XYZ file of N, CA, C and O in Angstrom:
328
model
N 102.377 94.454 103.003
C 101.506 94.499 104.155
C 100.348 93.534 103.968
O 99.729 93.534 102.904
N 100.019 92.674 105.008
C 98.582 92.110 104.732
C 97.652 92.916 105.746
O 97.894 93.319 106.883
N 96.252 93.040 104.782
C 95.360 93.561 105.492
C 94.152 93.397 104.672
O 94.019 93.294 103.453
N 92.980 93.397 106.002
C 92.082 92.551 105.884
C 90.914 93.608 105.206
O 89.885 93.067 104.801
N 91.020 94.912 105.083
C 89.939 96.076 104.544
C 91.486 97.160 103.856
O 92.607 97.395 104.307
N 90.692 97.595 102.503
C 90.975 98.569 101.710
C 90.137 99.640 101.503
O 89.016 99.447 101.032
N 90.765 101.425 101.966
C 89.923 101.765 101.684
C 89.835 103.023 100.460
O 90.694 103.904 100.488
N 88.974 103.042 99.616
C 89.530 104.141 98.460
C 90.119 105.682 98.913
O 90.029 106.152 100.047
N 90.577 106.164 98.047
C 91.259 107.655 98.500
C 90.448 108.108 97.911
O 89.721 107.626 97.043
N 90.539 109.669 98.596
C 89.302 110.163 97.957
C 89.886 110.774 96.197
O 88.818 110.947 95.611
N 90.693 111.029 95.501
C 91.023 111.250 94.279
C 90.411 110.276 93.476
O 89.741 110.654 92.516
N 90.561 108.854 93.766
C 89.853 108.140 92.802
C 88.623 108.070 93.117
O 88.004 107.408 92.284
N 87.770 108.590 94.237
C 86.334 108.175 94.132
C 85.818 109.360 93.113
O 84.985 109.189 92.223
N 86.731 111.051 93.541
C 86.119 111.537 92.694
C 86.552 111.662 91.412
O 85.833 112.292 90.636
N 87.537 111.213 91.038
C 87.323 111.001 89.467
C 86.735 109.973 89.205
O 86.730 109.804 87.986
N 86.224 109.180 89.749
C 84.818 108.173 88.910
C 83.673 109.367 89.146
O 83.002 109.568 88.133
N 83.440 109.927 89.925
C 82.138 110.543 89.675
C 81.945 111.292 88.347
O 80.808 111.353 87.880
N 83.011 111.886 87.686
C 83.007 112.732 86.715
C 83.771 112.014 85.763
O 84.098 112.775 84.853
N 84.190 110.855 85.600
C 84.572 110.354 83.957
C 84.764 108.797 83.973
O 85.432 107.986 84.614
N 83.818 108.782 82.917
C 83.131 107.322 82.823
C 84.774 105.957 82.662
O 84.755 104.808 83.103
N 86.075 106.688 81.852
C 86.918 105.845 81.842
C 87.430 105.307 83.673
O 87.688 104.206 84.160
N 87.385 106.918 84.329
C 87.899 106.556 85.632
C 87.085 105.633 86.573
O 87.609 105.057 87.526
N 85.462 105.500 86.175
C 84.929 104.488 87.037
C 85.016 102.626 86.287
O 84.791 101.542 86.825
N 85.380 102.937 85.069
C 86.359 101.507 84.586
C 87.229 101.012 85.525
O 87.255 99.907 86.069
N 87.942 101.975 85.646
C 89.288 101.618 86.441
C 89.360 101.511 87.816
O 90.088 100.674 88.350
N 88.658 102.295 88.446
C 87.823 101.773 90.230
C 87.534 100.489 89.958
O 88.006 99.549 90.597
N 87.097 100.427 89.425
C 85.931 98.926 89.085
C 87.280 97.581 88.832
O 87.183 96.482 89.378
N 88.029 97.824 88.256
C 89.210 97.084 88.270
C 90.381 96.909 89.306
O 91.308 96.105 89.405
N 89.933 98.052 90.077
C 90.963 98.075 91.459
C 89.624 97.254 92.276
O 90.033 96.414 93.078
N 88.684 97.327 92.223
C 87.930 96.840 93.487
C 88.058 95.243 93.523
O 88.311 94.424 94.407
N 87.671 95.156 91.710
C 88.106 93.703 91.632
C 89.368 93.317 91.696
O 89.395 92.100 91.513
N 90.501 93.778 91.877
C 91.366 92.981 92.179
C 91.430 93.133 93.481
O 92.016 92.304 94.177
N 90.895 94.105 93.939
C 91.154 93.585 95.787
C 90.244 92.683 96.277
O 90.631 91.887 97.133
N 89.032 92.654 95.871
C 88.614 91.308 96.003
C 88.883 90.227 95.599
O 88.130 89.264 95.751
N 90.135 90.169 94.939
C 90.551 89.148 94.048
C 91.296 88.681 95.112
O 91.388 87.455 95.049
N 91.830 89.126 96.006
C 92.725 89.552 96.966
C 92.113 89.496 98.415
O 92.534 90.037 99.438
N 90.831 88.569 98.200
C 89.938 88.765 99.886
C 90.078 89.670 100.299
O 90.380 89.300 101.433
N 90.117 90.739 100.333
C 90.013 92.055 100.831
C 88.972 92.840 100.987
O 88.493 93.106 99.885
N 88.314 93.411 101.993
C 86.886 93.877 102.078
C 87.315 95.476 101.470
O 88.446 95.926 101.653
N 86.586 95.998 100.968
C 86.725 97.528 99.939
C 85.720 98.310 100.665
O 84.540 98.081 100.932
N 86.575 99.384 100.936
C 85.563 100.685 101.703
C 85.684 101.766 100.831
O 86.724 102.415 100.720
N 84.559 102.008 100.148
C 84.472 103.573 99.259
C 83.892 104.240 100.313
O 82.971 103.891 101.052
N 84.714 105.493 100.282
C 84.002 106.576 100.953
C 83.628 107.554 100.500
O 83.876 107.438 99.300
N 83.034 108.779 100.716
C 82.960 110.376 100.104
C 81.939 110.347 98.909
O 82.090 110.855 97.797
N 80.588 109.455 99.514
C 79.539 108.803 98.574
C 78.529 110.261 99.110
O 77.982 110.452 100.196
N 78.564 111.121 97.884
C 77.607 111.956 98.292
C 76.481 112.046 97.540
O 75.829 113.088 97.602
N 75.982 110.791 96.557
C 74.970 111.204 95.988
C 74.377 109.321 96.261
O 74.886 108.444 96.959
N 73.478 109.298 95.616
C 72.397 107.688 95.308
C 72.992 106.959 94.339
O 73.189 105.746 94.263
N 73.328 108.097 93.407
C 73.523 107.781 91.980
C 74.640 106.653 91.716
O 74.618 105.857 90.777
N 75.644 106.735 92.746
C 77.278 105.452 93.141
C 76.234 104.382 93.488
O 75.982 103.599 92.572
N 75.648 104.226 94.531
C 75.245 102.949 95.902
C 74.732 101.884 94.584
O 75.032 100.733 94.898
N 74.122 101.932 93.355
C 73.600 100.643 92.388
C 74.909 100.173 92.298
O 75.103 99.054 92.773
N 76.064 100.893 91.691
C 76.989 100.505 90.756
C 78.075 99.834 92.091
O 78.656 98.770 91.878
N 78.232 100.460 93.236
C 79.160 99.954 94.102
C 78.810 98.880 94.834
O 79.743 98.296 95.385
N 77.269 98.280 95.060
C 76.729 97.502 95.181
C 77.002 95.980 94.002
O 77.192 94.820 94.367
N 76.959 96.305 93.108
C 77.165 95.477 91.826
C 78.493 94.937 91.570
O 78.711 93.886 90.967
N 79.594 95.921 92.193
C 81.122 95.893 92.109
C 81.342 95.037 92.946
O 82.409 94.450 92.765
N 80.701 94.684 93.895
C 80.808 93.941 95.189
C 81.292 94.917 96.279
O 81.731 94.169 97.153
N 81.438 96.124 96.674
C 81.930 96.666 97.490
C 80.934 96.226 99.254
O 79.746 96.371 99.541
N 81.661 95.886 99.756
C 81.513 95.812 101.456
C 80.939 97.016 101.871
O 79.800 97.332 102.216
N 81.887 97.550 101.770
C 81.320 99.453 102.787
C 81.066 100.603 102.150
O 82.044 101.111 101.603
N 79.986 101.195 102.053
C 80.244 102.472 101.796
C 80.194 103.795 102.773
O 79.387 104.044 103.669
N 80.998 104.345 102.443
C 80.511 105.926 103.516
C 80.320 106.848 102.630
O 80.684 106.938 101.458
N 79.663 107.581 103.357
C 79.237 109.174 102.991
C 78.379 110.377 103.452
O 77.432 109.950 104.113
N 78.370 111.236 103.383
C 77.633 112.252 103.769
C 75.831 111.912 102.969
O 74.733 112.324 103.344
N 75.982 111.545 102.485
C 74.404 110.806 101.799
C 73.855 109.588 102.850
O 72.773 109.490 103.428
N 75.146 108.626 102.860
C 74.129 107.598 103.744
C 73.869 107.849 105.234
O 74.449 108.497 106.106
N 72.561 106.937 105.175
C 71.704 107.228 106.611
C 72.477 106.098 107.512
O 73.298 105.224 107.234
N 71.842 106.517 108.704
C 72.723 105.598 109.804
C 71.946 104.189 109.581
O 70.834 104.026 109.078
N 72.951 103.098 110.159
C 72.639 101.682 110.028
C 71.520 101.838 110.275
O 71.018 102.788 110.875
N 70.826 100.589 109.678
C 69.450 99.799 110.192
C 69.410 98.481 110.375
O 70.464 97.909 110.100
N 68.316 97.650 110.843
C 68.909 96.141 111.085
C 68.315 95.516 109.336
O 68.597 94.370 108.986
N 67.682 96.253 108.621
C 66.915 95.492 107.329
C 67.283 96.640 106.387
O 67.029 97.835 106.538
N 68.185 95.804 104.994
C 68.035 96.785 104.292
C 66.952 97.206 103.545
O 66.099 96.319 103.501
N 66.702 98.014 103.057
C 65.232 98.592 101.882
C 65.972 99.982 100.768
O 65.511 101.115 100.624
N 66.722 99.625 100.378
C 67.264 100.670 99.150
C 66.669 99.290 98.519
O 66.646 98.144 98.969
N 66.176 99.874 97.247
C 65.733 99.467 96.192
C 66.764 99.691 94.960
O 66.779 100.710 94.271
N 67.555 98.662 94.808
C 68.869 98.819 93.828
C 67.838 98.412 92.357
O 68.463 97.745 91.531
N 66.955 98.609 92.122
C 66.562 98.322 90.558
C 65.966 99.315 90.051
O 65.423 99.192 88.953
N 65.927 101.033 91.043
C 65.660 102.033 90.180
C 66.416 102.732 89.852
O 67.404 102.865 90.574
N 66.337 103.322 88.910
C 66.866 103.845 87.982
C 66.906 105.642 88.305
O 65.822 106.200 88.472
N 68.118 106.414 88.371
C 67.911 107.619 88.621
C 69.036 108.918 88.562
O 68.674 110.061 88.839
């Protein structure tokens, strides 16, 4: 199939939340779909604590019950720590 957005299932988002090998391995699927021009949609982002690291991964989209609705300017501050 070609297609232009990938988006995670929720099994692998939540096993990265709870074990540090499984967010290795997200991190290696994201990059190869970007390896792959492919825009990456994580969803089922329910905490702050993902948005540094999925930001850094290069991920395009995130969803979740945490994030706030669009704005036209971003202002998350990806250099604290928490």
């Amino acid at each position: 199939l070609s297609v232009d957005y990938v988006k995670l299932d929720l099994p692998i988002v939540e096993r990265a939340r709870s074990d540090e090998a499984a967010v290795d391995t997200m991190h290696d699927l994201i990059n190869a779909l970007r390896g792959e021009d492919q825009c990456v949609i994580v969803p089922f982002i329910e905490n702050p604590g993902m948005i540094p690291a999925l930001w850094q991964y290069g991920v395009q989209y995130i969803q979740g019950h945490y994030i706030q609705s669009p704005q036209s300017t971003m202002n998350y501050d990806f250099s604290e720590e928490g």
